[in-house]
């Protein structure tokens, strides 16, 4: 097996192939298609996987099978594997575990995976993004000081805050960037009091060139901490250092925040992030599913975007949940599974389900062919096409099973349904009229969701 040492790719191909014989296809597709062989040395195969979540999942669910496959391919009972998270994420984890006390001065403790470049822009957040960028490029110089990013939960405030830290650090690595949550700030302050190290506390925070504080709503009611923050704020502000804060309550409505803090904040700029609209949700889902190695069709993406509306964390969570559920339940990722997950997540606000009957009604209106004919046996070209279209929509849009769909159309079997779906899929690529009918049906059926 000497040759394999260099040929880690060839080795991985064999191991992968062996895994396909012991694991179900969905597990291979979900968890192993995105794994990349990095090296094979000292009997250890290193694989890179997209995220920490993948690494933990593979380790806790497929370790035995992976080791077994590896050992049978190398023919060496000592072969093992290790998983690494692809580079950017790993850096992020290393750095984000540093609290400012431990980090050296002139450093950046922002999470490296939160960047401007992976912050998807839409009309709901462009102002906040642009202001953040401008501050990152010229900290303390513009009128945007302090900059306050305001918005609901899960809309990207923390992401932007870290992106400012990362961007500023990239431009000027000698800046001292201090990024903390307001809770950490409070904790540091309380601890410094307890240990009689208030000087250290002051030194740490007042040496910041850029001070980034997440979730200042937690300062509410904590008078001593606010007092400290006020001094820190003034000192930094007066010497032209940049301060950025995030909050989920408009500062002026924040009861329990001292007036003088509020009026200080008003000297800068407050930008807000609104909930994402449909197009932005689709864009985010496309991006996040790609990042997580989840390969689902556009219709499924739209389906999720239609139902999960509140925030981006929910959208991301849905993607992760789909992956997890498929593995836990040993199920293919198909429309039914996606529907189940979405339903779980939106709970009672999930609208009543559409039936095949609704679909047929809609197709009948769009094509002008009677419902009775669509579900009947006629082989006339237009009628057969309307029937195929109905099958296609029933399956793809409302996710009805093959057999149930077949049954509804005069007891046809599931192979007829598969054929119908294939035919429509192919035809719609060249047939504009058909494509329009599909879009129209999707659009109109949506209204009843
Ligand atoms: P908040 O701090 O406002 O509660 P976060 O910044 O933690 O929200 O965002 C929640 C998740 O959604 C994070 O994983 C973040 O990367 C992601 N996210 C939010 N907004 C965007 C966006 N516009 N583009 C890409 N990812 C986003
Ligand atoms: Mg946050």
Coordinates of C-alpha atoms and ligand atoms in Angstrom, one line a residue:
X1 CA 0.0 0.0 0.0
X2 CA 3.0 2.3 -0.2
X3 CA 1.8 3.9 -3.4
X4 CA -1.4 4.9 -1.6
X5 CA 0.5 7.1 0.7
X6 CA 0.9 9.6 -2.0
X7 CA -2.2 8.7 -3.7
X8 CA -4.6 9.8 -1.0
X9 CA -7.2 10.7 -3.6
X10 CA -7.1 7.2 -5.1
X11 CA -7.4 5.8 -1.6
X12 CA -10.4 8.0 -0.8
X13 CA -12.0 6.9 -4.0
X14 CA -11.7 3.3 -2.9
X15 CA -12.9 4.0 0.6
X16 CA -15.8 6.0 -0.7
X17 CA -16.7 3.2 -3.0
X18 CA -16.6 0.8 -0.2
X19 CA -18.8 3.0 1.9
X20 CA -21.5 3.1 -0.8
X21 CA -21.8 -0.6 -0.3
X22 CA -22.5 -0.3 3.5
X23 CA -24.3 3.0 3.8
X24 CA -27.6 4.2 2.3
X25 CA -27.3 6.5 -0.6
X26 CA -28.7 9.5 1.2
X27 CA -26.0 9.2 3.9
X28 CA -23.3 9.1 1.3
X29 CA -24.8 12.0 -0.6
X30 CA -25.3 14.1 2.5
X31 CA -22.2 13.4 4.5
X32 CA -19.5 12.1 2.2
X33 CA -19.9 13.7 -1.1
X34 CA -18.5 17.0 0.2
X35 CA -15.6 15.3 2.1
X36 CA -12.2 15.9 0.5
X37 CA -9.1 13.8 1.0
X38 CA -6.2 15.9 2.2
X39 CA -3.5 13.4 2.9
X40 CA -2.6 9.9 3.9
X41 CA 0.4 9.6 6.1
X42 CA 1.4 7.4 9.0
X43 CA -1.7 5.3 8.4
X44 CA -3.9 8.3 8.9
X45 CA -6.3 9.5 6.3
X46 CA -7.2 13.2 6.7
X47 CA -10.4 14.4 5.3
X48 CA -11.7 17.9 5.1
X49 CA -15.4 18.5 5.6
X50 CA -17.5 21.7 5.2
X51 CA -18.3 22.4 8.8
X52 CA -17.9 21.5 12.5
X53 CA -21.4 20.1 12.3
X54 CA -20.3 17.6 9.6
X55 CA -17.2 16.6 11.5
X56 CA -19.2 15.8 14.6
X57 CA -21.9 14.1 12.7
X58 CA -19.6 11.8 10.8
X59 CA -17.7 11.0 13.9
X60 CA -20.7 10.1 15.9
X61 CA -22.7 8.3 13.3
X62 CA -20.3 6.8 10.7
X63 CA -17.0 6.3 12.5
X64 CA -17.1 2.6 12.5
X65 CA -18.1 2.2 8.9
X66 CA -15.5 4.6 7.8
X67 CA -12.8 2.9 9.8
X68 CA -13.9 -0.4 8.5
X69 CA -13.9 0.7 4.9
X70 CA -10.5 2.3 5.3
X71 CA -8.9 -0.7 6.9
X72 CA -10.3 -3.1 4.4
X73 CA -9.0 -0.9 1.5
X74 CA -5.5 -0.4 3.0
X75 CA -5.5 -3.9 4.3
X76 CA -4.0 -2.5 7.4
X77 CA -5.8 -2.8 10.8
X78 CA -4.0 0.2 12.1
X79 CA -5.3 2.7 9.6
X80 CA -7.4 5.5 11.0
X81 CA -8.9 8.8 9.8
X82 CA -9.1 12.3 11.1
X83 CA -11.5 15.1 10.1
X84 CA -10.6 18.7 9.7
X85 CA -13.0 21.5 9.0
X86 CA -12.2 23.4 5.8
X87 CA -9.8 26.2 6.5
X88 CA -11.8 29.3 7.1
X89 CA -14.2 27.8 9.6
X90 CA -11.4 26.3 11.5
X91 CA -9.6 29.6 11.9
X92 CA -12.9 31.0 13.0
X93 CA -13.3 28.5 15.8
X94 CA -9.8 29.0 17.1
X95 CA -10.1 32.7 17.3
X96 CA -13.6 33.1 18.5
X97 CA -12.8 31.1 21.7
X98 CA -10.4 33.8 22.7
X99 CA -11.8 36.3 25.2
X100 CA -10.3 39.7 25.1
X101 CA -8.3 39.1 28.3
X102 CA -6.5 36.2 26.8
X103 CA -6.0 37.7 23.4
X104 CA -2.9 39.7 22.8
X105 CA -3.2 43.4 22.1
X106 CA -3.3 44.3 18.5
X107 CA -5.4 41.5 17.6
X108 CA -8.8 40.7 16.1
X109 CA -11.1 38.3 17.9
X110 CA -13.9 38.5 15.3
X111 CA -15.3 35.2 14.0
X112 CA -13.6 34.7 10.6
X113 CA -16.6 33.2 9.0
X114 CA -18.6 36.4 9.3
X115 CA -17.5 38.5 6.3
X116 CA -19.0 41.1 4.1
X117 CA -18.4 38.9 1.2
X118 CA -20.8 36.2 2.5
X119 CA -23.3 38.7 3.8
X120 CA -26.1 38.6 1.2
X121 CA -27.3 42.1 0.4
X122 CA -30.9 43.0 -0.2
X123 CA -33.1 46.1 0.2
X124 CA -33.7 45.1 3.8
X125 CA -30.1 45.4 4.9
X126 CA -28.1 47.3 2.3
X127 CA -28.0 50.5 4.3
X128 CA -26.7 48.7 7.4
X129 CA -24.2 46.8 5.3
X130 CA -22.9 49.9 3.5
X131 CA -22.5 51.9 6.7
X132 CA -20.7 49.0 8.3
X133 CA -18.3 48.8 5.3
X134 CA -17.6 52.4 5.5
X135 CA -16.8 52.2 9.1
X136 CA -14.5 49.2 8.6
X137 CA -12.6 51.1 5.9
X138 CA -12.1 54.3 7.8
X139 CA -12.8 53.6 11.5
X140 CA -13.3 56.7 13.6
X141 CA -13.1 59.0 10.7
X142 CA -16.6 59.3 9.4
X143 CA -19.6 60.8 11.1
X144 CA -20.8 57.2 11.8
X145 CA -19.5 57.2 15.3
X146 CA -20.9 55.5 17.2
X147 CA -22.6 53.2 14.6
X148 CA -25.5 51.4 16.0
X149 CA -26.9 48.4 14.1
X150 CA -30.5 47.8 15.1
X151 CA -32.8 44.9 14.1
X152 CA -34.8 41.9 15.2
X153 CA -33.4 38.5 16.2
X154 CA -31.5 36.5 13.6
X155 CA -31.3 39.2 11.0
X156 CA -27.5 39.5 10.7
X157 CA -26.5 42.1 13.3
X158 CA -23.8 39.9 14.8
X159 CA -22.6 38.9 11.4
X160 CA -22.1 42.6 10.4
X161 CA -20.4 43.4 13.6
X162 CA -17.8 40.7 13.1
X163 CA -17.5 41.5 9.4
X164 CA -16.4 45.0 10.4
X165 CA -13.8 43.6 12.7
X166 CA -12.5 41.3 10.0
X167 CA -12.4 43.9 7.3
X168 CA -10.7 46.5 9.4
X169 CA -8.2 44.0 10.5
X170 CA -7.5 42.9 7.0
X171 CA -6.8 46.5 6.0
X172 CA -4.8 47.5 9.0
X173 CA -3.5 44.5 11.0
X174 CA -1.9 46.8 13.5
X175 CA -5.3 48.0 14.8
X176 CA -6.4 46.8 18.2
X177 CA -9.9 45.5 17.6
X178 CA -11.9 44.5 20.6
X179 CA -15.1 42.7 20.0
X180 CA -17.3 41.5 22.9
X181 CA -20.9 40.9 23.8
X182 CA -22.3 43.3 26.3
X183 CA -22.6 40.3 28.6
X184 CA -18.9 39.6 28.3
X185 CA -18.2 43.3 29.0
X186 CA -20.4 43.2 32.1
X187 CA -18.7 40.0 33.3
X188 CA -15.2 41.4 32.7
X189 CA -16.2 44.4 34.7
X190 CA -17.8 42.5 37.6
X191 CA -14.8 40.2 37.7
X192 CA -12.3 43.1 37.7
X193 CA -14.2 44.6 40.7
X194 CA -14.2 41.3 42.5
X195 CA -10.5 40.7 42.0
X196 CA -9.5 44.3 42.4
X197 CA -8.2 44.6 38.9
X198 CA -10.2 47.5 37.6
X199 CA -7.1 49.0 36.1
X200 CA -6.6 46.1 33.9
X201 CA -10.2 46.2 32.8
X202 CA -9.9 49.9 31.9
X203 CA -6.6 49.4 30.1
X204 CA -8.0 46.5 28.0
X205 CA -11.1 48.3 26.8
X206 CA -9.6 51.8 26.5
X207 CA -6.8 50.6 24.4
X208 CA -9.2 49.6 21.6
X209 CA -8.9 51.3 18.3
X210 CA -12.2 49.8 17.4
X211 CA -14.6 48.7 20.0
X212 CA -17.4 46.4 18.8
X213 CA -20.1 45.6 21.3
X214 CA -22.8 43.1 20.5
X215 CA -26.3 43.2 22.0
X216 CA -26.2 46.3 24.2
X217 CA -29.8 45.7 25.2
X218 CA -28.3 43.6 28.0
X219 CA -26.9 46.8 29.6
X220 CA -30.4 47.6 30.6
X221 CA -30.8 48.0 34.3
X222 CA -27.1 47.4 35.0
X223 CA -26.2 50.8 36.3
X224 CA -22.6 50.2 37.4
X225 CA -21.7 48.6 34.1
X226 CA -23.4 51.4 32.2
X227 CA -21.3 53.8 34.2
X228 CA -18.2 52.0 33.2
X229 CA -19.3 51.8 29.7
X230 CA -20.0 55.5 29.6
X231 CA -16.5 56.3 30.6
X232 CA -15.0 53.8 28.2
X233 CA -17.3 55.2 25.5
X234 CA -16.3 58.8 26.2
X235 CA -12.6 58.1 26.2
X236 CA -12.7 56.2 23.0
X237 CA -15.0 58.6 21.3
X238 CA -13.0 61.7 22.3
X239 CA -9.8 60.2 20.9
X240 CA -11.4 59.4 17.6
X241 CA -11.7 55.7 18.0
X242 CA -14.5 53.8 16.4
X243 CA -17.4 52.3 18.4
X244 CA -20.0 50.0 16.9
X245 CA -22.9 48.5 18.8
X246 CA -25.8 46.2 18.0
X247 CA -29.2 46.1 19.6
X248 CA -32.6 44.6 19.1
X249 CA -34.4 47.6 20.7
X250 CA -34.0 51.1 19.4
X251 CA -31.8 52.8 21.9
X252 CA -34.2 55.6 22.7
X253 CA -36.8 53.0 23.7
X254 CA -34.5 51.1 25.9
X255 CA -35.9 51.5 29.3
X256 CA -33.2 51.2 32.0
X257 CA -30.5 52.8 29.9
X258 CA -29.3 56.1 31.3
X259 CA -30.3 59.2 29.5
X260 CA -26.7 60.4 29.0
X261 CA -25.8 57.1 27.3
X262 CA -28.8 57.5 25.0
X263 CA -27.9 61.0 24.1
X264 CA -24.3 60.0 23.4
X265 CA -25.6 57.3 21.1
X266 CA -27.6 59.9 19.2
X267 CA -24.5 61.7 18.1
X268 CA -23.7 58.9 15.6
X269 CA -25.7 56.9 13.2
X270 CA -28.4 54.2 13.8
X271 CA -29.0 51.8 10.9
X272 CA -31.7 49.2 10.9
X273 CA -32.0 45.7 9.3
X274 CA -35.5 44.7 8.3
X275 CA -36.8 41.1 7.9
X276 CA -35.8 39.6 4.6
X277 CA -38.4 39.5 1.8
X278 CA -39.1 36.5 -0.4
X279 CA -36.3 37.0 -2.9
X280 CA -33.7 37.5 -0.3
X281 CA -34.8 34.4 1.6
X282 CA -34.4 32.4 -1.6
X283 CA -30.9 33.8 -2.2
X284 CA -29.9 33.0 1.4
X285 CA -31.3 29.5 1.2
X286 CA -29.4 28.9 -2.0
X287 CA -26.2 30.1 -0.5
X288 CA -26.6 28.3 2.8
X289 CA -27.6 25.0 1.3
X290 CA -24.6 25.1 -1.0
X291 CA -22.3 25.9 2.0
X292 CA -23.7 22.9 3.9
X293 CA -23.5 20.5 1.0
X294 CA -27.3 20.1 0.8
X295 CA -28.4 19.6 -2.8
X296 CA -32.1 20.3 -3.1
X297 CA -34.1 21.5 -6.1
X298 CA -35.2 25.1 -6.6
X299 CA -38.8 24.2 -5.9
X300 CA -37.9 23.0 -2.4
X301 CA -35.9 26.1 -1.8
X302 CA -38.9 28.2 -2.7
X303 CA -41.1 26.1 -0.6
X304 CA -38.9 26.8 2.5
X305 CA -38.7 30.5 1.7
X306 CA -42.4 30.7 1.5
X307 CA -42.9 29.3 4.9
X308 CA -39.9 30.3 6.9
X309 CA -40.2 34.0 7.0
X310 CA -39.0 35.6 10.1
X311 CA -35.3 35.5 10.1
X312 CA -32.1 34.2 8.6
X313 CA -31.1 32.1 11.6
X314 CA -34.4 30.1 11.1
X315 CA -33.6 29.6 7.4
X316 CA -30.1 28.3 8.2
X317 CA -31.6 26.2 11.0
X318 CA -34.0 24.6 8.6
X319 CA -31.2 23.5 6.3
X320 CA -29.3 21.9 9.2
X321 CA -32.4 20.3 10.4
X322 CA -33.2 18.7 7.0
X323 CA -29.7 17.2 6.9
X324 CA -30.0 16.0 10.5
X325 CA -33.4 14.5 10.1
X326 CA -32.5 12.7 6.9
X327 CA -29.7 11.0 8.8
X328 CA -31.5 10.3 12.1
X329 CA -34.5 8.8 10.4
X330 CA -32.5 7.2 7.7
X331 CA -34.6 8.9 5.1
X332 CA -33.8 10.3 1.6
X333 CA -34.0 14.0 1.4
X334 CA -37.1 14.5 -0.7
X335 CA -39.9 16.9 -0.7
X336 CA -41.8 15.0 2.0
X337 CA -39.0 15.2 4.4
X338 CA -38.5 18.9 3.6
X339 CA -42.2 19.5 4.2
X340 CA -42.1 17.7 7.5
X341 CA -39.2 19.8 8.7
X342 CA -40.8 23.0 7.6
X343 CA -44.0 22.0 9.3
X344 CA -42.2 21.2 12.5
X345 CA -40.5 24.6 12.5
X346 CA -43.5 26.8 11.7
X347 CA -45.9 24.9 13.9
X348 CA -49.4 26.0 13.9
X349 CA -48.8 28.7 11.4
X350 CA -48.4 26.1 8.7
X351 CA -51.3 26.6 6.3
X352 CA -53.7 23.8 5.4
X353 CA -52.3 21.4 2.9
X354 CA -53.2 21.5 -0.8
X355 CA -54.7 18.3 -2.2
X356 CA -54.3 16.7 -5.6
X357 CA -57.9 17.9 -6.2
X358 CA -56.8 21.6 -5.8
X359 CA -54.0 21.0 -8.3
X360 CA -56.3 19.5 -10.8
X361 CA -58.8 22.4 -10.4
X362 CA -56.0 24.8 -11.0
X363 CA -54.7 23.0 -14.1
X364 CA -58.2 22.8 -15.4
X365 CA -58.6 26.6 -15.2
X366 CA -55.2 27.3 -16.7
X367 CA -55.5 24.8 -19.6
X368 CA -59.2 25.0 -20.2
X369 CA -59.5 21.2 -20.0
X370 CA -62.3 19.8 -17.8
X371 CA -61.3 18.2 -14.5
X372 CA -63.1 15.1 -15.5
X373 CA -61.0 14.8 -18.6
X374 CA -57.8 15.4 -16.7
X375 CA -58.4 12.6 -14.2
X376 CA -59.9 10.3 -16.9
X377 CA -58.5 8.0 -19.5
X378 CA -58.5 10.0 -22.8
X379 CA -55.2 9.9 -24.7
X380 CA -55.9 13.1 -26.7
X381 CA -52.7 15.1 -26.8
X382 CA -53.8 18.2 -24.9
X383 CA -55.7 16.2 -22.3
X384 CA -52.8 13.8 -21.7
X385 CA -50.5 16.8 -21.3
X386 CA -52.8 18.5 -18.8
X387 CA -52.8 15.2 -16.9
X388 CA -49.1 14.9 -16.9
X389 CA -48.8 18.5 -15.8
X390 CA -51.2 17.8 -12.9
X391 CA -49.1 14.8 -11.8
X392 CA -45.9 16.8 -12.1
X393 CA -47.4 19.5 -9.8
X394 CA -48.9 17.1 -7.4
X395 CA -45.7 15.4 -6.9
X396 CA -43.3 18.4 -7.0
X397 CA -45.3 21.1 -5.4
X398 CA -47.5 19.4 -2.9
X399 CA -45.3 16.4 -2.5
X400 CA -47.9 13.7 -2.8
X401 CA -46.6 10.1 -3.1
X402 CA -46.2 8.4 -6.4
X403 CA -48.8 5.8 -5.7
X404 CA -51.3 8.2 -4.3
X405 CA -50.8 10.4 -7.3
X406 CA -51.3 7.5 -9.7
X407 CA -54.4 6.3 -8.0
X408 CA -56.0 9.7 -8.2
X409 CA -55.7 9.7 -12.0
X410 CA -57.9 6.7 -12.8
X411 CA -55.8 4.2 -10.9
X412 CA -52.6 4.5 -12.9
X413 CA -49.5 3.0 -11.5
X414 CA -46.4 4.8 -10.2
X415 CA -44.3 4.3 -13.3
X416 CA -46.9 6.3 -15.2
X417 CA -46.4 9.1 -12.8
X418 CA -42.6 8.9 -13.0
X419 CA -42.9 9.0 -16.8
X420 CA -45.2 12.0 -16.6
X421 CA -42.8 13.9 -14.4
X422 CA -39.8 13.2 -16.7
X423 CA -41.8 14.2 -19.7
X424 CA -42.9 17.5 -18.2
X425 CA -39.4 18.2 -16.9
X426 CA -38.0 17.8 -20.3
X427 CA -40.6 19.6 -22.2
X428 CA -40.7 22.7 -20.0
X429 CA -37.1 23.4 -21.0
X430 CA -38.0 24.1 -24.6
X431 CA -41.7 24.7 -24.4
X432 CA -42.3 28.2 -23.3
X433 CA -46.1 27.9 -23.1
X434 CA -45.8 24.9 -20.8
X435 CA -43.2 26.6 -18.7
X436 CA -45.6 29.6 -18.2
X437 CA -48.4 27.3 -17.3
X438 CA -46.2 25.7 -14.6
X439 CA -45.2 29.1 -13.2
X440 CA -48.7 30.3 -13.2
X441 CA -50.0 27.2 -11.4
X442 CA -47.2 27.5 -8.8
X443 CA -47.9 31.1 -8.3
X444 CA -51.6 30.7 -7.9
X445 CA -51.5 27.6 -5.8
X446 CA -49.1 29.5 -3.5
X447 CA -51.8 32.0 -2.7
X448 CA -53.8 29.3 -0.9
X449 CA -50.8 28.4 1.3
Ligands
LIG1 P1 -28.5 38.6 14.9 O1 -27.2 39.0 15.6 O2 -29.1 39.8 14.2 O3 -29.5 37.9 15.9 P2 -26.9 36.9 13.3 O4 -25.9 37.9 12.8 O5 -26.4 36.0 14.4 O6 -28.2 37.6 13.7 O7 -27.4 36.0 12.1 C1 -27.9 34.7 12.2 C2 -27.4 33.8 11.1 O8 -27.8 34.3 9.9 C3 -25.9 33.9 11.1 O9 -25.4 32.6 10.8 C4 -25.5 34.8 9.9 O10 -24.3 34.4 9.3 C5 -26.7 34.5 9.0 N1 -27.0 35.8 8.3 C6 -27.8 36.8 8.7 N2 -27.9 37.7 7.7 C7 -27.3 37.2 6.6 C8 -27.1 37.7 5.3 N3 -27.6 38.9 4.9 N4 -26.4 36.9 4.5 C9 -25.9 35.8 4.9 N5 -26.0 35.2 6.1 C10 -26.7 36.0 7.0
LIG2 MG1 -26.6 38.6 17.5

